[in-house]
Amino acid sequence: MRNIPLSALVGLIITAGFFLAAIFAPWIAPYPLGAAVGGVWKAASASHWLGTDGIGRDVLSRMIWGGRTTIWIATVATILSFGTGATLGFVAAVMGGWVDQTISRFVDLVMSIPSLIFALVVLTVIPPSITVLILVMGFLDATRPFRVARAVAVDITVMDYVEAARLRGEGQLWIIFREVLPNALSPLVAEMGLRFIFQVLLLSTLSFLGLGVQPPLTDWGGIVKENKDGLVYGVTAALYPAVAIASLAISVNLVADWILNRTTSLKGGRGG
Amino acid sequence: MNIVLKLVAQRIALGILLLLAASVLIFVGTNILPGDVAQSILGQSATPQALANLRAELGLNQPAYLRYLEWLGGVLHGNLGHSLTNGQDIATAISGRLANTLFLASVAAVIAVPLAVTLGLIAVRYRDRWPDKLISAITLTSVSLPEFLLGYIVIYFLAVKFHVAPSVATIYPGMSLLQKLHAVILPALVLVLVVQGQMMRMTRAAVLNLMQSAYIETAELKGLRPFLIIARHAFPNAISPIINVVMINLAYLVVGIVVTEVVFTYPGMGQYLVDHVAKRDIPVVQASALIFAAVYIGLNMLADVVSILTNPRLRHPK
């Protein structure tokens, strides 16, 4: 851990900052989420660092509270998609045969429809609550972790130590969790970072379209929706989520790149 | 030639099968709710009469598979059903919007494809030097932002600050081509930015892959200039993977266009879909989602067919 490259370190620090702000939002945010505390469309000042929005709410506070919602939903959805996707991927790789065929073809099918379109279809009949959003986002995106996990696990299942475990009579579950999982962890963690960012983008898009997080709660996509009319008058409140999403996405990408590079160099030789 | 034909036929058959399965999935997606769809559309305060009417209109009194077959039969005959909210015929409402969406998508594609391929080649030529690094930094930033935020950034700087182009892309029948082009400058720019990054990165990877071949080394050793090597030796062999990359990214456009149309209030398919999701208009959503899925699956299929056709190894079986 001593020689973390600078880019990964910066990425780690910024990512950690976002998560800390999300966890400690009630203590950090200067004002409550829904409180109208100042004039309308005020520019940045000492009491309102990012100005106020169309009904006089503090934009900085809303960014912090919104970030909390965004990060929280995206995190749970990522865990769900990874839990489902990776488990199914390992099962497919270890069991092989018709189980593998069935799951893989079904995943092909789900991936043949863009996730945003499919999410819109489902949200037509189900009113978006936070639980529904997490379930829809988590299951729709389980396809990619599935593919990565399966690809990695297929390489691992032909190793001698897996063969040895099979010969000494271990069950499928032991092989999946004790033999395959520990050796597949690194690429999966890197992929997890990328999927988390994808979830942040998907959730923001849904909220922007009015089909994600519903008022009085808000998230970064919702903040853009609330403040987009101000842009025409030169009020930049709608653009702050862009800065937040982009910096979170880039820092997570930097960390994921580093984890991936570390794995590939491990394969080359453990000494280096 | 036989093998090629057979592969192409197989791929097209697979595409049709996939589209059929996707239609099932879309249909199931709107029937996924454990409770009563009619109740969830109208809300708790609905009168029993209104509920019964809506159920009859949606055909909810029939079993699901019959409803699906009826829907599919209608779609195959060009009958997409009627909108729940205003009773309009969906096929008529969609045709004009589909043309608008295709217009916007093709403007974006005509700009994005040559630009991405050129930039990808430049990145290969100056690999690991500043032009390459600059290009990948821009790529990383553009893929880290959702389409709607790119849209508002573009609006803020180009429409509000510098008045380069209108922020609302109004388009109507009877406009001249030039007027239409002027109206779609900003949305097209956003779409170009959205697909640019991936397309460039994949072009770069495809050509870099070839740069390790023996014949490239020969060309280097006989003293050819680096740019000539790429243009004469690497690029012709990379055409097939690049076409593949282009097709796959045009499929990404399908998703990007939905959001971009909403940002610029452009009267296309995407806005139509999103509007009717909010109104819980199931027939419209099913029809539009099916069209988006068909375009997406079609482009992916085309990508595979093109790469089969452009692979000379398949033309001369051993």
Short mmCIF file of N, CA, C and O in Angstrom, two decimals, chain B residues 56-126:
data_model
loop_
_atom_site.label_atom_id
_atom_site.label_comp_id
_atom_site.label_asym_id
_atom_site.label_seq_id
_atom_site.Cartn_x
_atom_site.Cartn_y
_atom_site.Cartn_z
N ALA B 56 -61.01 -2.47 -18.90
CA ALA B 56 -61.54 -2.96 -20.17
C ALA B 56 -60.67 -2.45 -21.33
O ALA B 56 -60.34 -3.18 -22.26
N GLU B 57 -60.26 -1.18 -21.22
CA GLU B 57 -59.46 -0.59 -22.29
C GLU B 57 -58.10 -1.28 -22.43
O GLU B 57 -57.60 -1.51 -23.52
N LEU B 58 -57.49 -1.60 -21.27
CA LEU B 58 -56.19 -2.27 -21.28
C LEU B 58 -56.35 -3.76 -21.55
O LEU B 58 -55.37 -4.48 -21.68
N GLY B 59 -57.59 -4.25 -21.57
CA GLY B 59 -57.81 -5.68 -21.78
C GLY B 59 -57.38 -6.50 -20.58
O GLY B 59 -56.99 -7.66 -20.72
N LEU B 60 -57.43 -5.91 -19.39
CA LEU B 60 -56.91 -6.60 -18.22
C LEU B 60 -57.76 -7.80 -17.81
O LEU B 60 -57.37 -8.58 -16.97
N ASN B 61 -58.96 -7.90 -18.44
CA ASN B 61 -59.80 -9.03 -18.06
C ASN B 61 -59.37 -10.31 -18.77
O ASN B 61 -59.83 -11.39 -18.45
N GLN B 62 -58.46 -10.14 -19.77
CA GLN B 62 -57.94 -11.31 -20.46
C GLN B 62 -56.65 -11.77 -19.82
O GLN B 62 -55.97 -10.99 -19.18
N PRO B 63 -56.29 -13.06 -20.02
CA PRO B 63 -54.98 -13.50 -19.51
C PRO B 63 -53.84 -12.79 -20.26
O PRO B 63 -54.01 -12.36 -21.40
N ALA B 64 -52.68 -12.65 -19.59
CA ALA B 64 -51.58 -11.84 -20.11
C ALA B 64 -51.09 -12.32 -21.47
O ALA B 64 -50.82 -11.51 -22.35
N TYR B 65 -50.99 -13.65 -21.66
CA TYR B 65 -50.39 -14.09 -22.92
C TYR B 65 -51.28 -13.74 -24.11
O TYR B 65 -50.80 -13.43 -25.20
N LEU B 66 -52.62 -13.74 -23.90
CA LEU B 66 -53.52 -13.34 -24.99
C LEU B 66 -53.34 -11.87 -25.33
O LEU B 66 -53.30 -11.48 -26.50
N ARG B 67 -53.20 -11.05 -24.26
CA ARG B 67 -52.98 -9.61 -24.49
C ARG B 67 -51.70 -9.41 -25.27
O ARG B 67 -51.63 -8.59 -26.18
N TYR B 68 -50.65 -10.18 -24.91
CA TYR B 68 -49.37 -10.04 -25.60
C TYR B 68 -49.52 -10.38 -27.07
O TYR B 68 -49.08 -9.62 -27.95
N LEU B 69 -50.15 -11.52 -27.36
CA LEU B 69 -50.29 -11.95 -28.75
C LEU B 69 -51.08 -10.92 -29.56
O LEU B 69 -50.74 -10.61 -30.70
N GLU B 70 -52.10 -10.36 -28.93
CA GLU B 70 -52.91 -9.37 -29.61
C GLU B 70 -52.06 -8.13 -29.94
O GLU B 70 -52.09 -7.60 -31.05
N TRP B 71 -51.27 -7.71 -28.92
CA TRP B 71 -50.41 -6.54 -29.11
C TRP B 71 -49.41 -6.79 -30.22
O TRP B 71 -49.24 -5.99 -31.14
N LEU B 72 -48.75 -7.97 -30.15
CA LEU B 72 -47.72 -8.30 -31.14
C LEU B 72 -48.33 -8.36 -32.53
O LEU B 72 -47.76 -7.83 -33.49
N GLY B 73 -49.52 -8.97 -32.63
CA GLY B 73 -50.19 -9.04 -33.92
C GLY B 73 -50.45 -7.66 -34.48
O GLY B 73 -50.20 -7.39 -35.66
N GLY B 74 -50.91 -6.77 -33.61
CA GLY B 74 -51.15 -5.39 -34.03
C GLY B 74 -49.87 -4.74 -34.53
O GLY B 74 -49.85 -4.11 -35.60
N VAL B 75 -48.79 -4.89 -33.76
CA VAL B 75 -47.51 -4.26 -34.12
C VAL B 75 -47.06 -4.75 -35.49
O VAL B 75 -46.62 -3.97 -36.34
N LEU B 76 -47.20 -6.07 -35.73
CA LEU B 76 -46.75 -6.62 -37.01
C LEU B 76 -47.57 -6.07 -38.18
O LEU B 76 -47.10 -6.02 -39.30
N HIS B 77 -48.80 -5.64 -37.90
CA HIS B 77 -49.60 -5.03 -38.96
C HIS B 77 -49.49 -3.51 -38.97
O HIS B 77 -50.28 -2.83 -39.61
N GLY B 78 -48.54 -2.98 -38.22
CA GLY B 78 -48.35 -1.53 -38.21
C GLY B 78 -49.35 -0.81 -37.32
O GLY B 78 -49.47 0.41 -37.36
N ASN B 79 -50.08 -1.56 -36.52
CA ASN B 79 -51.05 -0.92 -35.62
C ASN B 79 -50.50 -0.93 -34.20
O ASN B 79 -50.42 -1.96 -33.56
N LEU B 80 -50.08 0.25 -33.73
CA LEU B 80 -49.42 0.31 -32.43
C LEU B 80 -50.41 0.60 -31.31
O LEU B 80 -50.04 0.80 -30.17
N GLY B 81 -51.69 0.66 -31.63
CA GLY B 81 -52.70 0.91 -30.60
C GLY B 81 -53.00 2.39 -30.45
O GLY B 81 -52.55 3.22 -31.25
N HIS B 82 -53.77 2.71 -29.41
CA HIS B 82 -54.17 4.10 -29.18
C HIS B 82 -53.64 4.58 -27.84
O HIS B 82 -53.55 3.81 -26.90
N SER B 83 -53.32 5.85 -27.79
CA SER B 83 -52.84 6.43 -26.54
C SER B 83 -53.97 6.46 -25.52
O SER B 83 -55.11 6.73 -25.85
N LEU B 84 -53.63 6.17 -24.24
CA LEU B 84 -54.64 6.19 -23.19
C LEU B 84 -55.05 7.61 -22.86
O LEU B 84 -56.20 7.89 -22.53
N THR B 85 -54.10 8.55 -22.92
CA THR B 85 -54.37 9.89 -22.43
C THR B 85 -55.20 10.72 -23.41
O THR B 85 -56.08 11.45 -23.00
N ASN B 86 -54.92 10.61 -24.73
CA ASN B 86 -55.70 11.45 -25.64
C ASN B 86 -56.34 10.66 -26.78
O ASN B 86 -56.91 11.23 -27.70
N GLY B 87 -56.25 9.31 -26.70
CA GLY B 87 -56.94 8.49 -27.68
C GLY B 87 -56.37 8.55 -29.08
O GLY B 87 -56.94 7.99 -30.02
N GLN B 88 -55.22 9.24 -29.26
CA GLN B 88 -54.62 9.37 -30.58
C GLN B 88 -54.08 8.03 -31.07
O GLN B 88 -53.67 7.20 -30.26
N ASP B 89 -54.04 7.86 -32.39
CA ASP B 89 -53.42 6.68 -32.95
C ASP B 89 -51.90 6.82 -32.79
O ASP B 89 -51.31 7.81 -33.23
N ILE B 90 -51.28 5.81 -32.13
CA ILE B 90 -49.86 5.96 -31.79
C ILE B 90 -48.98 5.98 -33.04
O ILE B 90 -48.04 6.77 -33.14
N ALA B 91 -49.31 5.13 -34.02
CA ALA B 91 -48.47 5.06 -35.22
C ALA B 91 -48.38 6.42 -35.91
O ALA B 91 -47.30 6.86 -36.32
N THR B 92 -49.51 7.14 -36.01
CA THR B 92 -49.50 8.46 -36.66
C THR B 92 -48.69 9.45 -35.83
O THR B 92 -47.92 10.24 -36.37
N ALA B 93 -48.89 9.40 -34.50
CA ALA B 93 -48.17 10.34 -33.64
C ALA B 93 -46.67 10.11 -33.72
O ALA B 93 -45.88 11.06 -33.68
N ILE B 94 -46.28 8.84 -33.86
CA ILE B 94 -44.86 8.53 -33.82
C ILE B 94 -44.15 8.88 -35.13
O ILE B 94 -43.03 9.38 -35.11
N SER B 95 -44.83 8.69 -36.28
CA SER B 95 -44.10 8.78 -37.55
C SER B 95 -43.35 10.11 -37.69
O SER B 95 -42.16 10.11 -38.04
N GLY B 96 -44.01 11.23 -37.41
CA GLY B 96 -43.34 12.52 -37.55
C GLY B 96 -42.18 12.65 -36.58
O GLY B 96 -41.10 13.13 -36.94
N ARG B 97 -42.40 12.20 -35.35
CA ARG B 97 -41.36 12.31 -34.33
C ARG B 97 -40.16 11.42 -34.64
O ARG B 97 -39.02 11.80 -34.42
N LEU B 98 -40.45 10.24 -35.17
CA LEU B 98 -39.36 9.33 -35.51
C LEU B 98 -38.47 9.98 -36.57
O LEU B 98 -37.24 9.93 -36.48
N ALA B 99 -39.10 10.66 -37.55
CA ALA B 99 -38.32 11.34 -38.58
C ALA B 99 -37.44 12.41 -37.94
O ALA B 99 -36.25 12.54 -38.28
N ASN B 100 -38.00 13.19 -37.00
CA ASN B 100 -37.20 14.23 -36.32
C ASN B 100 -36.01 13.62 -35.59
O ASN B 100 -34.89 14.13 -35.64
N THR B 101 -36.29 12.51 -34.85
CA THR B 101 -35.21 11.88 -34.09
C THR B 101 -34.12 11.36 -35.01
O THR B 101 -32.93 11.56 -34.76
N LEU B 102 -34.54 10.72 -36.12
CA LEU B 102 -33.53 10.20 -37.05
C LEU B 102 -32.73 11.33 -37.66
O LEU B 102 -31.52 11.20 -37.87
N PHE B 103 -33.39 12.48 -37.91
CA PHE B 103 -32.67 13.64 -38.45
C PHE B 103 -31.58 14.09 -37.48
O PHE B 103 -30.41 14.23 -37.85
N LEU B 104 -31.97 14.26 -36.20
CA LEU B 104 -31.00 14.69 -35.20
C LEU B 104 -29.88 13.67 -35.07
O LEU B 104 -28.68 14.02 -35.04
N ALA B 105 -30.24 12.37 -35.03
CA ALA B 105 -29.22 11.34 -34.87
C ALA B 105 -28.27 11.33 -36.06
O ALA B 105 -27.05 11.20 -35.89
N SER B 106 -28.80 11.53 -37.27
CA SER B 106 -27.87 11.46 -38.41
C SER B 106 -26.97 12.68 -38.46
O SER B 106 -25.80 12.55 -38.82
N VAL B 107 -27.49 13.87 -38.08
CA VAL B 107 -26.60 15.03 -38.03
C VAL B 107 -25.45 14.75 -37.07
O VAL B 107 -24.28 14.98 -37.38
N ALA B 108 -25.79 14.21 -35.88
CA ALA B 108 -24.76 13.92 -34.89
C ALA B 108 -23.78 12.88 -35.42
O ALA B 108 -22.56 13.03 -35.27
N ALA B 109 -24.30 11.84 -36.08
CA ALA B 109 -23.43 10.76 -36.55
C ALA B 109 -22.48 11.26 -37.64
O ALA B 109 -21.30 10.92 -37.65
N VAL B 110 -23.01 12.11 -38.56
CA VAL B 110 -22.18 12.60 -39.66
C VAL B 110 -20.99 13.40 -39.11
O VAL B 110 -19.89 13.37 -39.66
N ILE B 111 -21.20 14.12 -37.99
CA ILE B 111 -20.08 14.86 -37.41
C ILE B 111 -19.20 13.94 -36.58
O ILE B 111 -17.97 13.97 -36.66
N ALA B 112 -19.83 13.08 -35.77
CA ALA B 112 -19.07 12.33 -34.76
C ALA B 112 -18.16 11.28 -35.37
O ALA B 112 -17.02 11.12 -34.93
N VAL B 113 -18.64 10.55 -36.38
CA VAL B 113 -17.87 9.41 -36.87
C VAL B 113 -16.51 9.81 -37.45
O VAL B 113 -15.48 9.32 -36.97
N PRO B 114 -16.47 10.72 -38.46
CA PRO B 114 -15.14 11.08 -38.98
C PRO B 114 -14.25 11.71 -37.91
O PRO B 114 -13.06 11.41 -37.84
N LEU B 115 -14.86 12.52 -37.04
CA LEU B 115 -14.07 13.20 -36.00
C LEU B 115 -13.44 12.17 -35.05
O LEU B 115 -12.24 12.23 -34.76
N ALA B 116 -14.25 11.21 -34.60
CA ALA B 116 -13.74 10.23 -33.65
C ALA B 116 -12.64 9.37 -34.27
O ALA B 116 -11.61 9.11 -33.64
N VAL B 117 -12.84 8.96 -35.54
CA VAL B 117 -11.84 8.11 -36.18
C VAL B 117 -10.53 8.89 -36.35
O VAL B 117 -9.44 8.39 -36.04
N THR B 118 -10.63 10.15 -36.81
CA THR B 118 -9.43 10.96 -36.98
C THR B 118 -8.69 11.14 -35.65
O THR B 118 -7.48 10.93 -35.57
N LEU B 119 -9.44 11.53 -34.62
CA LEU B 119 -8.80 11.75 -33.33
C LEU B 119 -8.19 10.45 -32.80
O LEU B 119 -7.10 10.46 -32.21
N GLY B 120 -8.88 9.33 -33.02
CA GLY B 120 -8.34 8.04 -32.60
C GLY B 120 -7.01 7.75 -33.27
O GLY B 120 -6.06 7.30 -32.63
N LEU B 121 -6.93 8.05 -34.59
CA LEU B 121 -5.68 7.81 -35.32
C LEU B 121 -4.58 8.74 -34.82
O LEU B 121 -3.43 8.33 -34.69
N ILE B 122 -4.94 10.00 -34.53
CA ILE B 122 -3.94 10.93 -34.00
C ILE B 122 -3.41 10.41 -32.67
O ILE B 122 -2.21 10.44 -32.40
N ALA B 123 -4.34 9.87 -31.83
CA ALA B 123 -3.92 9.36 -30.53
C ALA B 123 -2.94 8.20 -30.71
O ALA B 123 -1.98 8.06 -29.94
N VAL B 124 -3.16 7.37 -31.75
CA VAL B 124 -2.24 6.26 -31.99
C VAL B 124 -0.88 6.79 -32.44
O VAL B 124 0.17 6.35 -31.98
N ARG B 125 -0.92 7.76 -33.36
CA ARG B 125 0.33 8.32 -33.91
C ARG B 125 1.20 8.91 -32.79
O ARG B 125 2.40 8.73 -32.76
N TYR B 126 0.56 9.65 -31.85
CA TYR B 126 1.32 10.27 -30.76
C TYR B 126 1.07 9.52 -29.46
O TYR B 126 0.83 10.13 -28.42
#
